[in-house]
Structure formats: structure tokens, C-alpha cells
PDB file of C-alpha atoms in Angstrom:
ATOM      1  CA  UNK A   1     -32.673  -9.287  17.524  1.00 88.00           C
ATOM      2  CA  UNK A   2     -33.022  -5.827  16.272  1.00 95.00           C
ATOM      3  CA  UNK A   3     -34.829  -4.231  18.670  1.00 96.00           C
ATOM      4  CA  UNK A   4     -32.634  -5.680  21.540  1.00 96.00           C
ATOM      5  CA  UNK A   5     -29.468  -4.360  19.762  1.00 96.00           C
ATOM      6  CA  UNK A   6     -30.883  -0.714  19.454  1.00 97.00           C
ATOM      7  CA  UNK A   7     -32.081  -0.358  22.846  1.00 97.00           C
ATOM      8  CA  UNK A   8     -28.074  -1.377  24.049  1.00 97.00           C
ATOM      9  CA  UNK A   9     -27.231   1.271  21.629  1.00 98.00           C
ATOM     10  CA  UNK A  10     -29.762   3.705  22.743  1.00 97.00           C
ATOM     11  CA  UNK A  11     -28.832   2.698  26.926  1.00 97.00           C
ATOM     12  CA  UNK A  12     -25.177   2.720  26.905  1.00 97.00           C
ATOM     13  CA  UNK A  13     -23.516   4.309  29.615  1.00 96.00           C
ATOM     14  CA  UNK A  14     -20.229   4.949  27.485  1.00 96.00           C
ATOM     15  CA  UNK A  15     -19.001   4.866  24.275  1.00 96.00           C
ATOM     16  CA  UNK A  16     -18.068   1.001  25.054  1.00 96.00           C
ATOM     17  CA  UNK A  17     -21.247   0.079  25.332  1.00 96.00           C
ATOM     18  CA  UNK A  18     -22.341   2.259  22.338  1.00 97.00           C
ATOM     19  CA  UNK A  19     -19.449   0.481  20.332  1.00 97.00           C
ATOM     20  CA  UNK A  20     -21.016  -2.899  21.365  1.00 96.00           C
ATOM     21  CA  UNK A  21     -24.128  -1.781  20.034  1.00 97.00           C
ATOM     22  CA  UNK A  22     -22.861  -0.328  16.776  1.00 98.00           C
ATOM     23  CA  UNK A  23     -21.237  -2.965  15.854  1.00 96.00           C
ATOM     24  CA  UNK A  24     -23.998  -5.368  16.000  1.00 97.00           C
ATOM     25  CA  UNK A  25     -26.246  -3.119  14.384  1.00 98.00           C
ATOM     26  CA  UNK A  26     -23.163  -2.434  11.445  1.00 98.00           C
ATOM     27  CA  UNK A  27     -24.495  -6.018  10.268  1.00 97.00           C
ATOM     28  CA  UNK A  28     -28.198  -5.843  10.225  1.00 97.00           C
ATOM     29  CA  UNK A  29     -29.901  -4.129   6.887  1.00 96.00           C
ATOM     30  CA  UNK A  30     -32.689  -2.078   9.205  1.00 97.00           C
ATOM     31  CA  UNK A  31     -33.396   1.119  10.144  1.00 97.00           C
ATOM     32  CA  UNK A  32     -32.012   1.368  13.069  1.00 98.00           C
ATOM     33  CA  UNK A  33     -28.666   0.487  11.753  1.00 98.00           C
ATOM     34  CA  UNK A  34     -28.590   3.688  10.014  1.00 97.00           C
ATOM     35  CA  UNK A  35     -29.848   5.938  13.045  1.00 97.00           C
ATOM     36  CA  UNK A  36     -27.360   3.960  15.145  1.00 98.00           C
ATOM     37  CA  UNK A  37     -24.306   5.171  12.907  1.00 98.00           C
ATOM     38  CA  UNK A  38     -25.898   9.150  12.744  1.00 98.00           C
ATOM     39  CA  UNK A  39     -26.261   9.286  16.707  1.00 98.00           C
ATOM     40  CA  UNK A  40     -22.887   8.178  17.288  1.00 98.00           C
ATOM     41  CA  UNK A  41     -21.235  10.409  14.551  1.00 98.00           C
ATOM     42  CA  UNK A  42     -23.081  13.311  16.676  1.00 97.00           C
ATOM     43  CA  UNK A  43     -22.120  12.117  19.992  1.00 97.00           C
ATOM     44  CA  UNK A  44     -18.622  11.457  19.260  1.00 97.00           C
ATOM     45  CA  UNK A  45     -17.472  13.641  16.430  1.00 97.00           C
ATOM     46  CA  UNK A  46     -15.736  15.924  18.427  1.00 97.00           C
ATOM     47  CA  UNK A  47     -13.382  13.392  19.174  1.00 97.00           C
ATOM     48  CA  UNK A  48     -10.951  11.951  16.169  1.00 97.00           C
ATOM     49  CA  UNK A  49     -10.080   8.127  17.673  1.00 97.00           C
ATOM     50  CA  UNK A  50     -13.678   7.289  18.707  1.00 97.00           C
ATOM     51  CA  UNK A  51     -14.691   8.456  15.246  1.00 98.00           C
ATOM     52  CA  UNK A  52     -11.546   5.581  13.952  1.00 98.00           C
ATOM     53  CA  UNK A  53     -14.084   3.322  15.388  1.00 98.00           C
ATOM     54  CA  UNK A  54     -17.257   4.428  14.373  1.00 98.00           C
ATOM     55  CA  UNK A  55     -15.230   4.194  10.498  1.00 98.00           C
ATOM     56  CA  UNK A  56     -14.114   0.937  11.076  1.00 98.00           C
ATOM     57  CA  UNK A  57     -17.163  -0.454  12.243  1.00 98.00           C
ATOM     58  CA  UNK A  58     -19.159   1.441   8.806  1.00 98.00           C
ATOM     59  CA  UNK A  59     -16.181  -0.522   7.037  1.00 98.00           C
ATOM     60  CA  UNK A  60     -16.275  -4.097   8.891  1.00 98.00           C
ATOM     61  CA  UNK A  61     -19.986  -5.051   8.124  1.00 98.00           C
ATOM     62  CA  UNK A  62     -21.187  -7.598   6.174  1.00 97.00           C
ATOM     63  CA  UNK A  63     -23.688  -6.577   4.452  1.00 98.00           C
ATOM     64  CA  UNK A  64     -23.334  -6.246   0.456  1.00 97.00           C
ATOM     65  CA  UNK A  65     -23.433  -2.549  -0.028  1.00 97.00           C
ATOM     66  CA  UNK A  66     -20.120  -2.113   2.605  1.00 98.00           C
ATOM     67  CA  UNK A  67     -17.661  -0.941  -0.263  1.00 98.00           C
ATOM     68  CA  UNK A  68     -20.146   1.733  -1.657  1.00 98.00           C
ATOM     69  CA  UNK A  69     -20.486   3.065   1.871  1.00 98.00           C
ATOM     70  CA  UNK A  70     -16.814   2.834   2.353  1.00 98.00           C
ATOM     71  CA  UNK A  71     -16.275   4.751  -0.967  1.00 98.00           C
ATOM     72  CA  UNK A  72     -19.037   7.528   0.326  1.00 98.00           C
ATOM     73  CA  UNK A  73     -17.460   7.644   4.106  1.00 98.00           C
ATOM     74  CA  UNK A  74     -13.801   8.416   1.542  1.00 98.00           C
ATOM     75  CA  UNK A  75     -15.679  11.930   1.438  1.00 98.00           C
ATOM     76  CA  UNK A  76     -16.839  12.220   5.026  1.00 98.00           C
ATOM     77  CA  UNK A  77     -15.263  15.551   6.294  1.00 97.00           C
ATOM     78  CA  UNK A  78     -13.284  13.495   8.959  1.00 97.00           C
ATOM     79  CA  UNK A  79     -11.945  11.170   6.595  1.00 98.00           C
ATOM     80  CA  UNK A  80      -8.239  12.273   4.694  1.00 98.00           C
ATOM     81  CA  UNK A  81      -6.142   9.689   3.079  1.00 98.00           C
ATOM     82  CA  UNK A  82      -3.042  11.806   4.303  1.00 98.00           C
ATOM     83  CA  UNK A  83      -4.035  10.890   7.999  1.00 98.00           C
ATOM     84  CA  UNK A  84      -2.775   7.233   8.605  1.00 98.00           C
ATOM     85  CA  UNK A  85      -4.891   6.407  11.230  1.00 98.00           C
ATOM     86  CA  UNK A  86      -7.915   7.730   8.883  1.00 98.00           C
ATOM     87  CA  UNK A  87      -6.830   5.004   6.180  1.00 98.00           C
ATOM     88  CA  UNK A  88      -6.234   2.133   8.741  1.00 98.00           C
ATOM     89  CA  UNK A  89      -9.707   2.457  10.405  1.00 98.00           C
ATOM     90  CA  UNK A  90     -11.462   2.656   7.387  1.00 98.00           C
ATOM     91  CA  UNK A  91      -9.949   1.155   4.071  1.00 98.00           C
ATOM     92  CA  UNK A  92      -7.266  -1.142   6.537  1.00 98.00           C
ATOM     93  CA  UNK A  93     -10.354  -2.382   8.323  1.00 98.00           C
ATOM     94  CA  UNK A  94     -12.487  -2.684   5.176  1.00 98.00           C
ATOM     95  CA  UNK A  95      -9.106  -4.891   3.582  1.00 98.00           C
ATOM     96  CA  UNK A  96      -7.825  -6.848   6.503  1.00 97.00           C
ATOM     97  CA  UNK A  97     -11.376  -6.921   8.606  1.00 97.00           C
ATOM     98  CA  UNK A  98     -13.793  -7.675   6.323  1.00 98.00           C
ATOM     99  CA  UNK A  99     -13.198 -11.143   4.196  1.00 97.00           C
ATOM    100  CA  UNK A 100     -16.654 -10.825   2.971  1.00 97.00           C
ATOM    101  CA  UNK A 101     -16.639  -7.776   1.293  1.00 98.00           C
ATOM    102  CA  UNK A 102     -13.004  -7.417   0.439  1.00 98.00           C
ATOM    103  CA  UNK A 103     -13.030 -10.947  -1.570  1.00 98.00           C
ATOM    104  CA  UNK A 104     -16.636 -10.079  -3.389  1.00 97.00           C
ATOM    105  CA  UNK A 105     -16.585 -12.351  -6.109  1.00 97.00           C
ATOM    106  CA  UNK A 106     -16.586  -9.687  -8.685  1.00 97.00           C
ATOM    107  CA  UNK A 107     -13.550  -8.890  -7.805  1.00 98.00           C
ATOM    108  CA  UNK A 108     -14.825  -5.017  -6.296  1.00 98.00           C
ATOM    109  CA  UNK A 109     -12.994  -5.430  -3.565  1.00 98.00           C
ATOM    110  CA  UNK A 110      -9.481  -6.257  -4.874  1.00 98.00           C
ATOM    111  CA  UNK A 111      -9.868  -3.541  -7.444  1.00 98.00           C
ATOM    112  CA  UNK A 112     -10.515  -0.868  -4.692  1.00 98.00           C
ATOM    113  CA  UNK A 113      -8.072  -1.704  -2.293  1.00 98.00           C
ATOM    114  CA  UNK A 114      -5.674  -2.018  -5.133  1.00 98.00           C
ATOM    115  CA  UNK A 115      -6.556   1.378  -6.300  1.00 98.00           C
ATOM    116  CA  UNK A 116      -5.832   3.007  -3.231  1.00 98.00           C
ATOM    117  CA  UNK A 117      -2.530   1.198  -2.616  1.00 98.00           C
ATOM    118  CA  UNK A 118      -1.520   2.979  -5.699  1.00 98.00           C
ATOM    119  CA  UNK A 119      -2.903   6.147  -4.753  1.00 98.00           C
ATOM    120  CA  UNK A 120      -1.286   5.806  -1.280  1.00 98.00           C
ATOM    121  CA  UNK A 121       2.481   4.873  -2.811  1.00 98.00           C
ATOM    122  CA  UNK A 122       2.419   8.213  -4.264  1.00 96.00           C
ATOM    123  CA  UNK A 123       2.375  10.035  -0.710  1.00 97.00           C
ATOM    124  CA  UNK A 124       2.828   7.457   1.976  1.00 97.00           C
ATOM    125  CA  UNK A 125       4.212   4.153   0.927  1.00 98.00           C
ATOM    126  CA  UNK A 126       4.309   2.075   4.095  1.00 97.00           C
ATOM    127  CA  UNK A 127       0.857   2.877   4.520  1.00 98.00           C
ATOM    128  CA  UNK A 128       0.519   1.543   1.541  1.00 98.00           C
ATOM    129  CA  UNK A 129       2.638  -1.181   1.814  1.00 98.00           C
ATOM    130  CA  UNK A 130       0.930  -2.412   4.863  1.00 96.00           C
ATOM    131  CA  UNK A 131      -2.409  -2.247   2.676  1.00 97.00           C
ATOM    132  CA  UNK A 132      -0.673  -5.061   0.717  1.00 97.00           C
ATOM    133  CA  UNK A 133      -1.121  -7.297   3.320  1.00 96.00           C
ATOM    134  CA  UNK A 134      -4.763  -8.265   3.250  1.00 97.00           C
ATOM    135  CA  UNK A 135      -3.872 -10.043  -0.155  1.00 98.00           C
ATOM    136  CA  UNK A 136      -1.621 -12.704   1.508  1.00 95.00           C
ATOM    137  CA  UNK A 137      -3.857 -14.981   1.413  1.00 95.00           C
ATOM    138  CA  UNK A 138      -5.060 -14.624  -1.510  1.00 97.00           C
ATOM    139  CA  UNK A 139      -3.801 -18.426  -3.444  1.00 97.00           C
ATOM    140  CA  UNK A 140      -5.836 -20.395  -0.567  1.00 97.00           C
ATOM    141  CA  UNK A 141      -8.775 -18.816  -1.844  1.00 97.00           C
ATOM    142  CA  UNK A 142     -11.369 -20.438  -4.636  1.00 97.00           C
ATOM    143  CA  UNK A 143     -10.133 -20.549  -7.950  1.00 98.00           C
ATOM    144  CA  UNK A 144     -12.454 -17.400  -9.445  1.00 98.00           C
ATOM    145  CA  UNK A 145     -11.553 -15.578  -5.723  1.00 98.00           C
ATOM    146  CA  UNK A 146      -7.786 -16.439  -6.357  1.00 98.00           C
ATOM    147  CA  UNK A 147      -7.726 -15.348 -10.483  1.00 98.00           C
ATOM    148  CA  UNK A 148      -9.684 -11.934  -9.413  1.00 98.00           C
ATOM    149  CA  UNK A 149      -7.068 -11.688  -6.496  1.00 98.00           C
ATOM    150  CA  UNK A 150      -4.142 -12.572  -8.823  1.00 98.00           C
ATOM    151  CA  UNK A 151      -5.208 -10.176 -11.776  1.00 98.00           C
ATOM    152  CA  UNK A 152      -5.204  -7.222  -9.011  1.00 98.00           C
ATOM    153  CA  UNK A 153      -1.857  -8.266  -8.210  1.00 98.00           C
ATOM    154  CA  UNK A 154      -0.146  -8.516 -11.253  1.00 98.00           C
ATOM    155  CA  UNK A 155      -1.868  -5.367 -12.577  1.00 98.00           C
ATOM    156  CA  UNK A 156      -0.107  -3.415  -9.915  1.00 98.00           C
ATOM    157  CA  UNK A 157       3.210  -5.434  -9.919  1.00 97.00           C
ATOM    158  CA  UNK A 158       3.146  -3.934 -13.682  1.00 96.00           C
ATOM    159  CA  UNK A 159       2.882  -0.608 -12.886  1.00 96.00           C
ATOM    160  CA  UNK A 160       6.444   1.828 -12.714  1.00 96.00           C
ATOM    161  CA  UNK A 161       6.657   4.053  -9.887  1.00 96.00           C
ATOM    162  CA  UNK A 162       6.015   1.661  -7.193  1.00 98.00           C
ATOM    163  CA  UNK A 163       7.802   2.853  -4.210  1.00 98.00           C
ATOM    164  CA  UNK A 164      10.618   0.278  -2.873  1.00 97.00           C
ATOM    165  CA  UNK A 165       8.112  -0.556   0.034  1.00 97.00           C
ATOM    166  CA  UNK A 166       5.005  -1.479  -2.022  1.00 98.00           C
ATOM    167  CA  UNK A 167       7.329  -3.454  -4.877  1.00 97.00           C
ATOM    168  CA  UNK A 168       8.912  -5.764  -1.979  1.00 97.00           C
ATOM    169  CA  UNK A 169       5.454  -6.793  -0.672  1.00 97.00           C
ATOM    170  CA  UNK A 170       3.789  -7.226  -4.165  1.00 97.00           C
ATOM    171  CA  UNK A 171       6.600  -8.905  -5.460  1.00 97.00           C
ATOM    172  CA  UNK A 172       6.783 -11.567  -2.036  1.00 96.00           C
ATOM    173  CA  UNK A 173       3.186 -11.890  -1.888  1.00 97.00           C
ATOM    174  CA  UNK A 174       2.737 -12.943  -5.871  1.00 97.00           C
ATOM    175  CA  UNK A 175       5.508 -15.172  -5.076  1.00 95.00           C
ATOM    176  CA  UNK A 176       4.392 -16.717  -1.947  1.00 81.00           C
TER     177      UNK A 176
END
């Protein structure tokens, strides 16, 4: 329940145990979710690789708003999509660790990922590249899932400019 997830949070002897409790709370839409993710920002700000967790648990939940916060955390001062690491704990994990949110039916998801592939093949291709791969699976999903998927994917394969990288992965995974 709630309650029993924010008083691990609040009693955690580490940032293990904190992480244990932030990441159950990441999924519930309550209060304490939200004063969960502010008291570990200020406990653990100082320190860059905790805060790749505290991003990538922001990015992993399940509930429905998860891309808008995503998009908000973009402009978080720790946040820079010129640190790797930066774009792995929070857009990889949002992509590759979050089926949920990244296949929204609308088709949100794809679009956003898909948007900052782009912007990443500009600057950093392999990151990008490796971005690429939470649309393998995208023919074994439902046919409106799989035509919002495929659109994305074409739509990009289109584009000129596409570093070597990005074009071999687009071009294998519409092919797959």
C-alpha cells in the first residue's frame, strides 16, 4: 500500500533502500509519490549516477502522464542530451524500460523517441543508434501499435542526413 511504501522510503538506511522505495512509489498516482521524488533529488543531487537512477525511475513508471514528465525532467538542470549516460537513464529507460508508455496507443511515444533519435544523430549517433533499439519489436505488436510503430519508422528512414549508424539499424529493424 501507499503508506507502507513511503515509510520504506522515509526509513531507508541507504540510497538502496531509498531506490526500493522510489521505485514503488514511481507507479502510484499519490502524494507521496511526488514528495518521494523531491526528497531524493535533495538527498542525492550532489551526486550525478544516483541522480541516473532517480531519472530512470521518473522515466520507468506506469502511470499515463510518464512522457510529459519525461519531456519536463529534458529541462531539469542535471539533465543534457550531450551526456550519454543522461540520455540512457532517462529517454533509454523511458524507450527500452517502459512498454507501457513508450507503445501509448496514440502513438506519443514512438513520435518522441523518434524525435530525439534524430536530434541525437546530429551530435552522437551511436547513442542514437542504440535508441533504435526499443523499436525491434515493434511488428509483434497489435495492428494500430504496429502501424503507429511503422509510420515512426519509415518517417525517419525518409529523412537525409541519417548518420551511417542510425540508417543500418532503421533500415534492419523495418526489415526484420
Amino acid at each position: 500500500d501507499i503508506a507502507r511504501a513511503a515509510r520504506h522510503f522515509q526509513n531507508a538506511r541507504n540510497m538502496t533502500e531509498q531506490m526500493v522505495g522510489l521505485s514503488i512509489l514511481a507507479d502510484l498516482d499519490a502524494p507521496e509519490r511526488a514528495m518521494a521524488f523531491d526528497a531524493f533529488e535533495q538527498r542525492w543531487s550532489s551526486d550525478p549516477l544516483v541522480m541516473d537512477k532517480w531519472f530512470s525511475a521518473a522515466a520507468t513508471s506506469c502511470l499515463p502522464d510518464t512522457l510529459e514528465r519525461v519531456q519536463a525532467l529534458m529541462r531539469h538542470p542535471m539533465f543534457s542530451l550531450q551526456n550519454p549516460n543522461k540520455v540512457r537513464a532517462l529517454i533509454g529507460s523511458f524507450a527500452a524500460g517502459n512498454p507501457t508508455q513508450f507503445n501509448r496507443p496514440d502513438g506519443a511515444g514512438y513520435r518522441f523517441v523518434a524525435a530525439m533519435v534524430i536530434e541525437l544523430n546530429g551530435f552522437n549517433p551511436q547513442v542514437a543508434a542504440r535508441m533504435l533499439g526499443a523499436f525491434r519489436s515493434w511488428r509483434t505488436l497489435e495492428s494500430g501499435r504496429r502501424k503507429q510503430a511503422k509510420k515512426v519508422l519509415q518517417a525517419m528512414a525518409g529523412r537525409s542526413g541519417l548518420s551511417r549508424d542510425v540508417q543500418d539499424i532503421l533500415t534492419r529493424t523495418l526489415a526484420a
